[in-house]
């Protein structure tokens, strides 16, 4: 190794010693904000007597799924957990509202075997959850309202794309009820030219859902927003 390379490597190591702990702290802070959301959400659901399952749409890495399981059990809420995911990463963009610099086909993929292993490592018994693999236009669109989960207390939408979120909301439409909570992990993600992704899908959907009000609940991190559904007062 030449002497010219040494100062740069030493400088890189010095930067790593400063930057790495800060990045870890930011990651830890985001995780804590998600955990605080689930802590509050399941406490509110149990306290207010809102029964039903936990349905997650987009389960990359299994971290959010594990938080939901832990906080539901902490508060004595017996929700069964559902993981709806392609387990192949993001699908191909379908509309201009899907466009975003970070969302690319195949990105954020956790295969089904890895997901089960993550659940096992986090102490989630296999009988406490159901994983439904497949892209939403092949799974959700084919599930009639009589198919489980028919009673949902908390829905966590983390599928990024507008088209995917639209499919999720249409799946949830007959399952929406007063008192349930719906959270969007990427609500504050948009493209440089328009409102897009989960936020656009939710705004479009809310106009067509006349039975319920979408009342802002807890914002988590810089990216997420949740809502409590309330029956409209006639």
PDB file of C-alpha atoms in Angstrom:
ATOM      1  CA  UNK A   1       0.000   0.000   0.000  1.00  0.00           C
ATOM      2  CA  UNK A   2       1.430   3.397  -0.948  1.00  0.00           C
ATOM      3  CA  UNK A   3       1.677   6.207   1.565  1.00  0.00           C
ATOM      4  CA  UNK A   4      -0.714   8.263  -0.575  1.00  0.00           C
ATOM      5  CA  UNK A   5      -3.584   5.893   0.219  1.00  0.00           C
ATOM      6  CA  UNK A   6      -3.102   5.844   3.969  1.00  0.00           C
ATOM      7  CA  UNK A   7      -4.361   9.346   4.829  1.00  0.00           C
ATOM      8  CA  UNK A   8      -7.556   8.712   2.837  1.00  0.00           C
ATOM      9  CA  UNK A   9      -8.222   5.383   4.553  1.00  0.00           C
ATOM     10  CA  UNK A  10      -7.552   6.932   7.928  1.00  0.00           C
ATOM     11  CA  UNK A  11      -9.895   9.796   7.047  1.00  0.00           C
ATOM     12  CA  UNK A  12     -12.595   7.334   5.948  1.00  0.00           C
ATOM     13  CA  UNK A  13     -12.254   5.469   9.228  1.00  0.00           C
ATOM     14  CA  UNK A  14     -12.554   8.728  11.160  1.00  0.00           C
ATOM     15  CA  UNK A  15     -15.691   9.646   9.246  1.00  0.00           C
ATOM     16  CA  UNK A  16     -17.155   6.193   9.884  1.00  0.00           C
ATOM     17  CA  UNK A  17     -16.582   6.601  13.625  1.00  0.00           C
ATOM     18  CA  UNK A  18     -18.612   9.823  13.538  1.00  0.00           C
ATOM     19  CA  UNK A  19     -21.264   9.010  10.938  1.00  0.00           C
ATOM     20  CA  UNK A  20     -22.053   5.371  11.755  1.00  0.00           C
ATOM     21  CA  UNK A  21     -23.290   6.051  15.319  1.00  0.00           C
ATOM     22  CA  UNK A  22     -25.444   8.909  14.037  1.00  0.00           C
ATOM     23  CA  UNK A  23     -26.998   6.723  11.339  1.00  0.00           C
ATOM     24  CA  UNK A  24     -27.624   4.018  13.935  1.00  0.00           C
ATOM     25  CA  UNK A  25     -29.234   6.599  16.211  1.00  0.00           C
ATOM     26  CA  UNK A  26     -31.508   7.789  13.383  1.00  0.00           C
ATOM     27  CA  UNK A  27     -32.487   4.208  12.552  1.00  0.00           C
ATOM     28  CA  UNK A  28     -33.169   3.518  16.224  1.00  0.00           C
ATOM     29  CA  UNK A  29     -35.257   6.690  16.488  1.00  0.00           C
ATOM     30  CA  UNK A  30     -37.398   5.706  13.484  1.00  0.00           C
ATOM     31  CA  UNK A  31     -37.920   2.242  14.958  1.00  0.00           C
ATOM     32  CA  UNK A  32     -38.947   3.743  18.297  1.00  0.00           C
ATOM     33  CA  UNK A  33     -41.431   6.058  16.590  1.00  0.00           C
ATOM     34  CA  UNK A  34     -43.036   3.078  14.847  1.00  0.00           C
ATOM     35  CA  UNK A  35     -43.098   1.188  18.134  1.00  0.00           C
ATOM     36  CA  UNK A  36     -44.694   4.154  19.882  1.00  0.00           C
ATOM     37  CA  UNK A  37     -47.351   4.250  17.184  1.00  0.00           C
ATOM     38  CA  UNK A  38     -48.202   0.564  17.693  1.00  0.00           C
ATOM     39  CA  UNK A  39     -48.099   1.005  21.475  1.00  0.00           C
ATOM     40  CA  UNK A  40     -50.649   3.822  21.286  1.00  0.00           C
ATOM     41  CA  UNK A  41     -52.774   2.224  18.553  1.00  0.00           C
ATOM     42  CA  UNK A  42     -53.249  -1.121  20.282  1.00  0.00           C
ATOM     43  CA  UNK A  43     -53.786   0.576  23.631  1.00  0.00           C
ATOM     44  CA  UNK A  44     -56.542   2.703  22.082  1.00  0.00           C
ATOM     45  CA  UNK A  45     -58.107  -0.263  20.291  1.00  0.00           C
ATOM     46  CA  UNK A  46     -58.228  -2.377  23.452  1.00  0.00           C
ATOM     47  CA  UNK A  47     -59.387   0.508  25.664  1.00  0.00           C
ATOM     48  CA  UNK A  48     -62.183   1.401  23.228  1.00  0.00           C
ATOM     49  CA  UNK A  49     -63.268  -2.182  22.693  1.00  0.00           C
ATOM     50  CA  UNK A  50     -62.358  -2.356  18.994  1.00  0.00           C
ATOM     51  CA  UNK A  51     -61.788  -6.011  18.202  1.00  0.00           C
ATOM     52  CA  UNK A  52     -60.459  -7.499  14.990  1.00  0.00           C
ATOM     53  CA  UNK A  53     -57.271  -8.511  13.236  1.00  0.00           C
ATOM     54  CA  UNK A  54     -54.068  -6.768  12.211  1.00  0.00           C
ATOM     55  CA  UNK A  55     -53.599  -6.654   8.431  1.00  0.00           C
ATOM     56  CA  UNK A  56     -50.248  -5.557   7.032  1.00  0.00           C
ATOM     57  CA  UNK A  57     -49.748  -4.796   3.357  1.00  0.00           C
ATOM     58  CA  UNK A  58     -46.036  -4.829   2.607  1.00  0.00           C
ATOM     59  CA  UNK A  59     -43.904  -6.765   5.074  1.00  0.00           C
ATOM     60  CA  UNK A  60     -40.330  -6.233   3.880  1.00  0.00           C
ATOM     61  CA  UNK A  61     -37.883  -7.176   6.631  1.00  0.00           C
ATOM     62  CA  UNK A  62     -40.605  -8.228   9.074  1.00  0.00           C
ATOM     63  CA  UNK A  63     -39.681  -5.474  11.544  1.00  0.00           C
ATOM     64  CA  UNK A  64     -43.031  -3.699  11.532  1.00  0.00           C
ATOM     65  CA  UNK A  65     -44.840  -7.033  11.737  1.00  0.00           C
ATOM     66  CA  UNK A  66     -42.852  -7.935  14.846  1.00  0.00           C
ATOM     67  CA  UNK A  67     -43.642  -4.571  16.458  1.00  0.00           C
ATOM     68  CA  UNK A  68     -47.355  -5.063  15.801  1.00  0.00           C
ATOM     69  CA  UNK A  69     -47.279  -8.516  17.362  1.00  0.00           C
ATOM     70  CA  UNK A  70     -45.363  -7.341  20.430  1.00  0.00           C
ATOM     71  CA  UNK A  71     -47.532  -4.305  21.138  1.00  0.00           C
ATOM     72  CA  UNK A  72     -50.830  -6.114  20.522  1.00  0.00           C
ATOM     73  CA  UNK A  73     -49.851  -8.748  23.064  1.00  0.00           C
ATOM     74  CA  UNK A  74     -48.523  -6.162  25.503  1.00  0.00           C
ATOM     75  CA  UNK A  75     -51.984  -4.598  25.661  1.00  0.00           C
ATOM     76  CA  UNK A  76     -53.900  -7.855  25.659  1.00  0.00           C
ATOM     77  CA  UNK A  77     -55.364  -7.334  22.190  1.00  0.00           C
ATOM     78  CA  UNK A  78     -55.854 -10.802  20.640  1.00  0.00           C
ATOM     79  CA  UNK A  79     -55.539  -9.720  17.011  1.00  0.00           C
ATOM     80  CA  UNK A  80     -54.593 -12.386  14.536  1.00  0.00           C
ATOM     81  CA  UNK A  81     -51.904 -11.054  12.221  1.00  0.00           C
ATOM     82  CA  UNK A  82     -52.000 -11.083   8.407  1.00  0.00           C
ATOM     83  CA  UNK A  83     -49.055 -10.363   6.105  1.00  0.00           C
ATOM     84  CA  UNK A  84     -50.014  -9.546   2.520  1.00  0.00           C
ATOM     85  CA  UNK A  85     -46.919  -9.242   0.351  1.00  0.00           C
ATOM     86  CA  UNK A  86     -45.612 -10.382  -3.009  1.00  0.00           C
ATOM     87  CA  UNK A  87     -42.487 -11.624  -1.194  1.00  0.00           C
ATOM     88  CA  UNK A  88     -40.752 -10.697  -4.464  1.00  0.00           C
ATOM     89  CA  UNK A  89     -40.319  -6.970  -3.909  1.00  0.00           C
ATOM     90  CA  UNK A  90     -42.192  -4.117  -5.546  1.00  0.00           C
ATOM     91  CA  UNK A  91     -44.205  -4.780  -8.709  1.00  0.00           C
ATOM     92  CA  UNK A  92     -43.809  -2.964 -12.011  1.00  0.00           C
ATOM     93  CA  UNK A  93     -45.146   0.602 -12.081  1.00  0.00           C
ATOM     94  CA  UNK A  94     -48.609   0.733 -13.640  1.00  0.00           C
ATOM     95  CA  UNK A  95     -49.527   4.429 -13.698  1.00  0.00           C
ATOM     96  CA  UNK A  96     -47.839   7.811 -13.540  1.00  0.00           C
ATOM     97  CA  UNK A  97     -49.013   8.079  -9.916  1.00  0.00           C
ATOM     98  CA  UNK A  98     -46.665   5.183  -9.126  1.00  0.00           C
ATOM     99  CA  UNK A  99     -43.603   7.177 -10.174  1.00  0.00           C
ATOM    100  CA  UNK A 100     -41.067   7.854  -7.462  1.00  0.00           C
ATOM    101  CA  UNK A 101     -37.233   7.958  -7.490  1.00  0.00           C
ATOM    102  CA  UNK A 102     -36.988   5.296  -4.758  1.00  0.00           C
ATOM    103  CA  UNK A 103     -39.608   2.769  -5.913  1.00  0.00           C
ATOM    104  CA  UNK A 104     -38.250   0.263  -8.410  1.00  0.00           C
ATOM    105  CA  UNK A 105     -39.471  -3.155  -9.489  1.00  0.00           C
ATOM    106  CA  UNK A 106     -38.039  -5.883  -7.267  1.00  0.00           C
ATOM    107  CA  UNK A 107     -36.810  -3.477  -4.596  1.00  0.00           C
ATOM    108  CA  UNK A 108     -37.391  -4.340  -0.922  1.00  0.00           C
ATOM    109  CA  UNK A 109     -37.830  -8.075  -1.344  1.00  0.00           C
ATOM    110  CA  UNK A 110     -38.044 -10.559   1.539  1.00  0.00           C
ATOM    111  CA  UNK A 111     -38.954 -14.038   0.376  1.00  0.00           C
ATOM    112  CA  UNK A 112     -41.534 -16.124   2.198  1.00  0.00           C
ATOM    113  CA  UNK A 113     -39.017 -18.453   3.851  1.00  0.00           C
ATOM    114  CA  UNK A 114     -37.042 -15.490   5.166  1.00  0.00           C
ATOM    115  CA  UNK A 115     -40.237 -13.919   6.496  1.00  0.00           C
ATOM    116  CA  UNK A 116     -41.194 -17.056   8.432  1.00  0.00           C
ATOM    117  CA  UNK A 117     -37.651 -17.208   9.844  1.00  0.00           C
ATOM    118  CA  UNK A 118     -37.886 -13.563  10.948  1.00  0.00           C
ATOM    119  CA  UNK A 119     -41.198 -14.244  12.679  1.00  0.00           C
ATOM    120  CA  UNK A 120     -39.714 -17.259  14.453  1.00  0.00           C
ATOM    121  CA  UNK A 121     -36.712 -15.214  15.587  1.00  0.00           C
ATOM    122  CA  UNK A 122     -39.078 -12.586  17.007  1.00  0.00           C
ATOM    123  CA  UNK A 123     -41.091 -15.132  18.959  1.00  0.00           C
ATOM    124  CA  UNK A 124     -44.209 -14.994  16.791  1.00  0.00           C
ATOM    125  CA  UNK A 125     -45.865 -18.452  16.855  1.00  0.00           C
ATOM    126  CA  UNK A 126     -46.734 -19.797  13.418  1.00  0.00           C
ATOM    127  CA  UNK A 127     -50.366 -20.202  14.420  1.00  0.00           C
ATOM    128  CA  UNK A 128     -50.674 -16.497  15.322  1.00  0.00           C
ATOM    129  CA  UNK A 129     -50.352 -15.203  11.768  1.00  0.00           C
ATOM    130  CA  UNK A 130     -51.095 -15.948   8.133  1.00  0.00           C
ATOM    131  CA  UNK A 131     -48.901 -14.875   5.229  1.00  0.00           C
ATOM    132  CA  UNK A 132     -50.630 -14.354   1.879  1.00  0.00           C
ATOM    133  CA  UNK A 133     -48.039 -14.303  -0.922  1.00  0.00           C
ATOM    134  CA  UNK A 134     -48.653 -12.737  -4.302  1.00  0.00           C
ATOM    135  CA  UNK A 135     -49.061  -9.412  -6.071  1.00  0.00           C
ATOM    136  CA  UNK A 136     -52.250  -7.634  -5.041  1.00  0.00           C
ATOM    137  CA  UNK A 137     -53.891  -7.743  -8.460  1.00  0.00           C
ATOM    138  CA  UNK A 138     -53.606 -11.542  -8.210  1.00  0.00           C
ATOM    139  CA  UNK A 139     -54.591 -11.981  -4.544  1.00  0.00           C
ATOM    140  CA  UNK A 140     -56.591  -9.113  -3.059  1.00  0.00           C
ATOM    141  CA  UNK A 141     -58.650  -8.557  -6.184  1.00  0.00           C
ATOM    142  CA  UNK A 142     -59.811 -12.184  -6.074  1.00  0.00           C
ATOM    143  CA  UNK A 143     -60.733 -12.327  -2.389  1.00  0.00           C
ATOM    144  CA  UNK A 144     -64.466 -11.770  -1.791  1.00  0.00           C
ATOM    145  CA  UNK A 145     -65.629  -9.841   1.296  1.00  0.00           C
ATOM    146  CA  UNK A 146     -66.556 -13.148   2.939  1.00  0.00           C
ATOM    147  CA  UNK A 147     -62.910 -14.285   2.967  1.00  0.00           C
ATOM    148  CA  UNK A 148     -60.850 -13.624   6.082  1.00  0.00           C
ATOM    149  CA  UNK A 149     -59.844 -11.264   7.431  1.00  0.00           C
ATOM    150  CA  UNK A 150     -63.435 -10.051   7.608  1.00  0.00           C
ATOM    151  CA  UNK A 151     -62.922  -8.078  10.823  1.00  0.00           C
ATOM    152  CA  UNK A 152     -59.930  -5.721  10.863  1.00  0.00           C
ATOM    153  CA  UNK A 153     -58.986  -3.476  13.775  1.00  0.00           C
ATOM    154  CA  UNK A 154     -55.721  -2.097  12.409  1.00  0.00           C
ATOM    155  CA  UNK A 155     -54.502  -1.980   8.810  1.00  0.00           C
ATOM    156  CA  UNK A 156     -50.910  -1.004   8.098  1.00  0.00           C
ATOM    157  CA  UNK A 157     -50.304   0.004   4.479  1.00  0.00           C
ATOM    158  CA  UNK A 158     -46.654  -0.086   3.427  1.00  0.00           C
ATOM    159  CA  UNK A 159     -46.806  -0.919  -0.273  1.00  0.00           C
ATOM    160  CA  UNK A 160     -45.472   2.429  -1.545  1.00  0.00           C
ATOM    161  CA  UNK A 161     -47.059   2.505  -5.006  1.00  0.00           C
ATOM    162  CA  UNK A 162     -50.334   4.242  -5.850  1.00  0.00           C
ATOM    163  CA  UNK A 163     -51.686   1.255  -7.776  1.00  0.00           C
ATOM    164  CA  UNK A 164     -50.858  -1.163  -4.953  1.00  0.00           C
ATOM    165  CA  UNK A 165     -52.382   1.107  -2.317  1.00  0.00           C
ATOM    166  CA  UNK A 166     -55.503   1.546  -4.430  1.00  0.00           C
ATOM    167  CA  UNK A 167     -55.885  -2.257  -4.594  1.00  0.00           C
ATOM    168  CA  UNK A 168     -55.425  -2.478  -0.811  1.00  0.00           C
ATOM    169  CA  UNK A 169     -58.056   0.164  -0.113  1.00  0.00           C
ATOM    170  CA  UNK A 170     -60.569  -1.495  -2.423  1.00  0.00           C
ATOM    171  CA  UNK A 171     -59.915  -4.769  -0.599  1.00  0.00           C
ATOM    172  CA  UNK A 172     -60.477  -2.992   2.713  1.00  0.00           C
ATOM    173  CA  UNK A 173     -63.583  -1.071   1.596  1.00  0.00           C
ATOM    174  CA  UNK A 174     -66.160  -3.689   2.736  1.00  0.00           C
ATOM    175  CA  UNK A 175     -64.035  -4.350   5.837  1.00  0.00           C
ATOM    176  CA  UNK A 176     -63.768  -0.739   7.007  1.00  0.00           C
ATOM    177  CA  UNK A 177     -65.603   0.029  10.220  1.00  0.00           C
ATOM    178  CA  UNK A 178     -66.044   2.693  12.866  1.00  0.00           C
ATOM    179  CA  UNK A 179     -63.162   2.745  15.359  1.00  0.00           C
ATOM    180  CA  UNK A 180     -60.537   0.951  13.289  1.00  0.00           C
ATOM    181  CA  UNK A 181     -57.158   2.495  12.541  1.00  0.00           C
ATOM    182  CA  UNK A 182     -55.498   2.690   9.128  1.00  0.00           C
ATOM    183  CA  UNK A 183     -51.827   3.670   8.908  1.00  0.00           C
ATOM    184  CA  UNK A 184     -49.818   4.605   5.810  1.00  0.00           C
ATOM    185  CA  UNK A 185     -46.079   4.107   6.203  1.00  0.00           C
ATOM    186  CA  UNK A 186     -45.151   6.284   3.209  1.00  0.00           C
ATOM    187  CA  UNK A 187     -47.902   8.892   3.374  1.00  0.00           C
ATOM    188  CA  UNK A 188     -45.451  11.784   3.046  1.00  0.00           C
ATOM    189  CA  UNK A 189     -43.598  10.384   0.030  1.00  0.00           C
ATOM    190  CA  UNK A 190     -44.306  12.118  -3.272  1.00  0.00           C
ATOM    191  CA  UNK A 191     -42.684  12.644  -6.633  1.00  0.00           C
ATOM    192  CA  UNK A 192     -41.115  15.864  -7.869  1.00  0.00           C
ATOM    193  CA  UNK A 193     -44.108  16.602 -10.095  1.00  0.00           C
ATOM    194  CA  UNK A 194     -47.234  15.475  -8.229  1.00  0.00           C
ATOM    195  CA  UNK A 195     -48.877  13.981  -5.176  1.00  0.00           C
ATOM    196  CA  UNK A 196     -48.388  10.271  -5.683  1.00  0.00           C
ATOM    197  CA  UNK A 197     -48.136   6.894  -3.989  1.00  0.00           C
ATOM    198  CA  UNK A 198     -50.009   6.083  -0.800  1.00  0.00           C
ATOM    199  CA  UNK A 199     -51.117   9.663  -0.096  1.00  0.00           C
ATOM    200  CA  UNK A 200     -52.673  10.096  -3.539  1.00  0.00           C
ATOM    201  CA  UNK A 201     -54.451   6.744  -3.300  1.00  0.00           C
ATOM    202  CA  UNK A 202     -55.857   7.560   0.143  1.00  0.00           C
ATOM    203  CA  UNK A 203     -57.079  11.013  -0.917  1.00  0.00           C
ATOM    204  CA  UNK A 204     -58.762   9.586  -4.012  1.00  0.00           C
ATOM    205  CA  UNK A 205     -60.349   6.783  -2.020  1.00  0.00           C
ATOM    206  CA  UNK A 206     -61.600   8.947   0.851  1.00  0.00           C
ATOM    207  CA  UNK A 207     -63.740  10.962  -1.570  1.00  0.00           C
ATOM    208  CA  UNK A 208     -65.608   7.810  -2.592  1.00  0.00           C
ATOM    209  CA  UNK A 209     -66.063   6.411   0.938  1.00  0.00           C
ATOM    210  CA  UNK A 210     -69.191   8.157   2.184  1.00  0.00           C
ATOM    211  CA  UNK A 211     -69.844   6.064   5.290  1.00  0.00           C
ATOM    212  CA  UNK A 212     -66.777   7.041   7.289  1.00  0.00           C
ATOM    213  CA  UNK A 213     -64.632  10.053   8.181  1.00  0.00           C
ATOM    214  CA  UNK A 214     -60.837   9.741   8.029  1.00  0.00           C
ATOM    215  CA  UNK A 215     -59.743  11.497  11.200  1.00  0.00           C
ATOM    216  CA  UNK A 216     -55.958  12.163  11.444  1.00  0.00           C
ATOM    217  CA  UNK A 217     -54.481  10.186  14.326  1.00  0.00           C
ATOM    218  CA  UNK A 218     -50.718   9.733  14.916  1.00  0.00           C
ATOM    219  CA  UNK A 219     -47.918  10.862  12.616  1.00  0.00           C
ATOM    220  CA  UNK A 220     -44.822   8.678  12.973  1.00  0.00           C
ATOM    221  CA  UNK A 221     -41.396   9.594  11.669  1.00  0.00           C
ATOM    222  CA  UNK A 222     -41.106  11.974   8.740  1.00  0.00           C
ATOM    223  CA  UNK A 223     -42.962   9.569   6.480  1.00  0.00           C
ATOM    224  CA  UNK A 224     -45.976   7.968   8.170  1.00  0.00           C
ATOM    225  CA  UNK A 225     -49.510   9.049   9.015  1.00  0.00           C
ATOM    226  CA  UNK A 226     -52.386   7.157  10.592  1.00  0.00           C
ATOM    227  CA  UNK A 227     -56.147   7.739  10.688  1.00  0.00           C
ATOM    228  CA  UNK A 228     -59.039   6.688  12.891  1.00  0.00           C
ATOM    229  CA  UNK A 229     -62.228   5.899  11.020  1.00  0.00           C
ATOM    230  CA  UNK A 230     -65.417   7.387  12.452  1.00  0.00           C
ATOM    231  CA  UNK A 231     -68.995   6.964  11.312  1.00  0.00           C
ATOM    232  CA  UNK A 232     -70.269  10.116   9.636  1.00  0.00           C
ATOM    233  CA  UNK A 233     -72.824  12.042  11.640  1.00  0.00           C
ATOM    234  CA  UNK A 234     -76.008  12.330   9.581  1.00  0.00           C
TER     235      UNK A 234
END
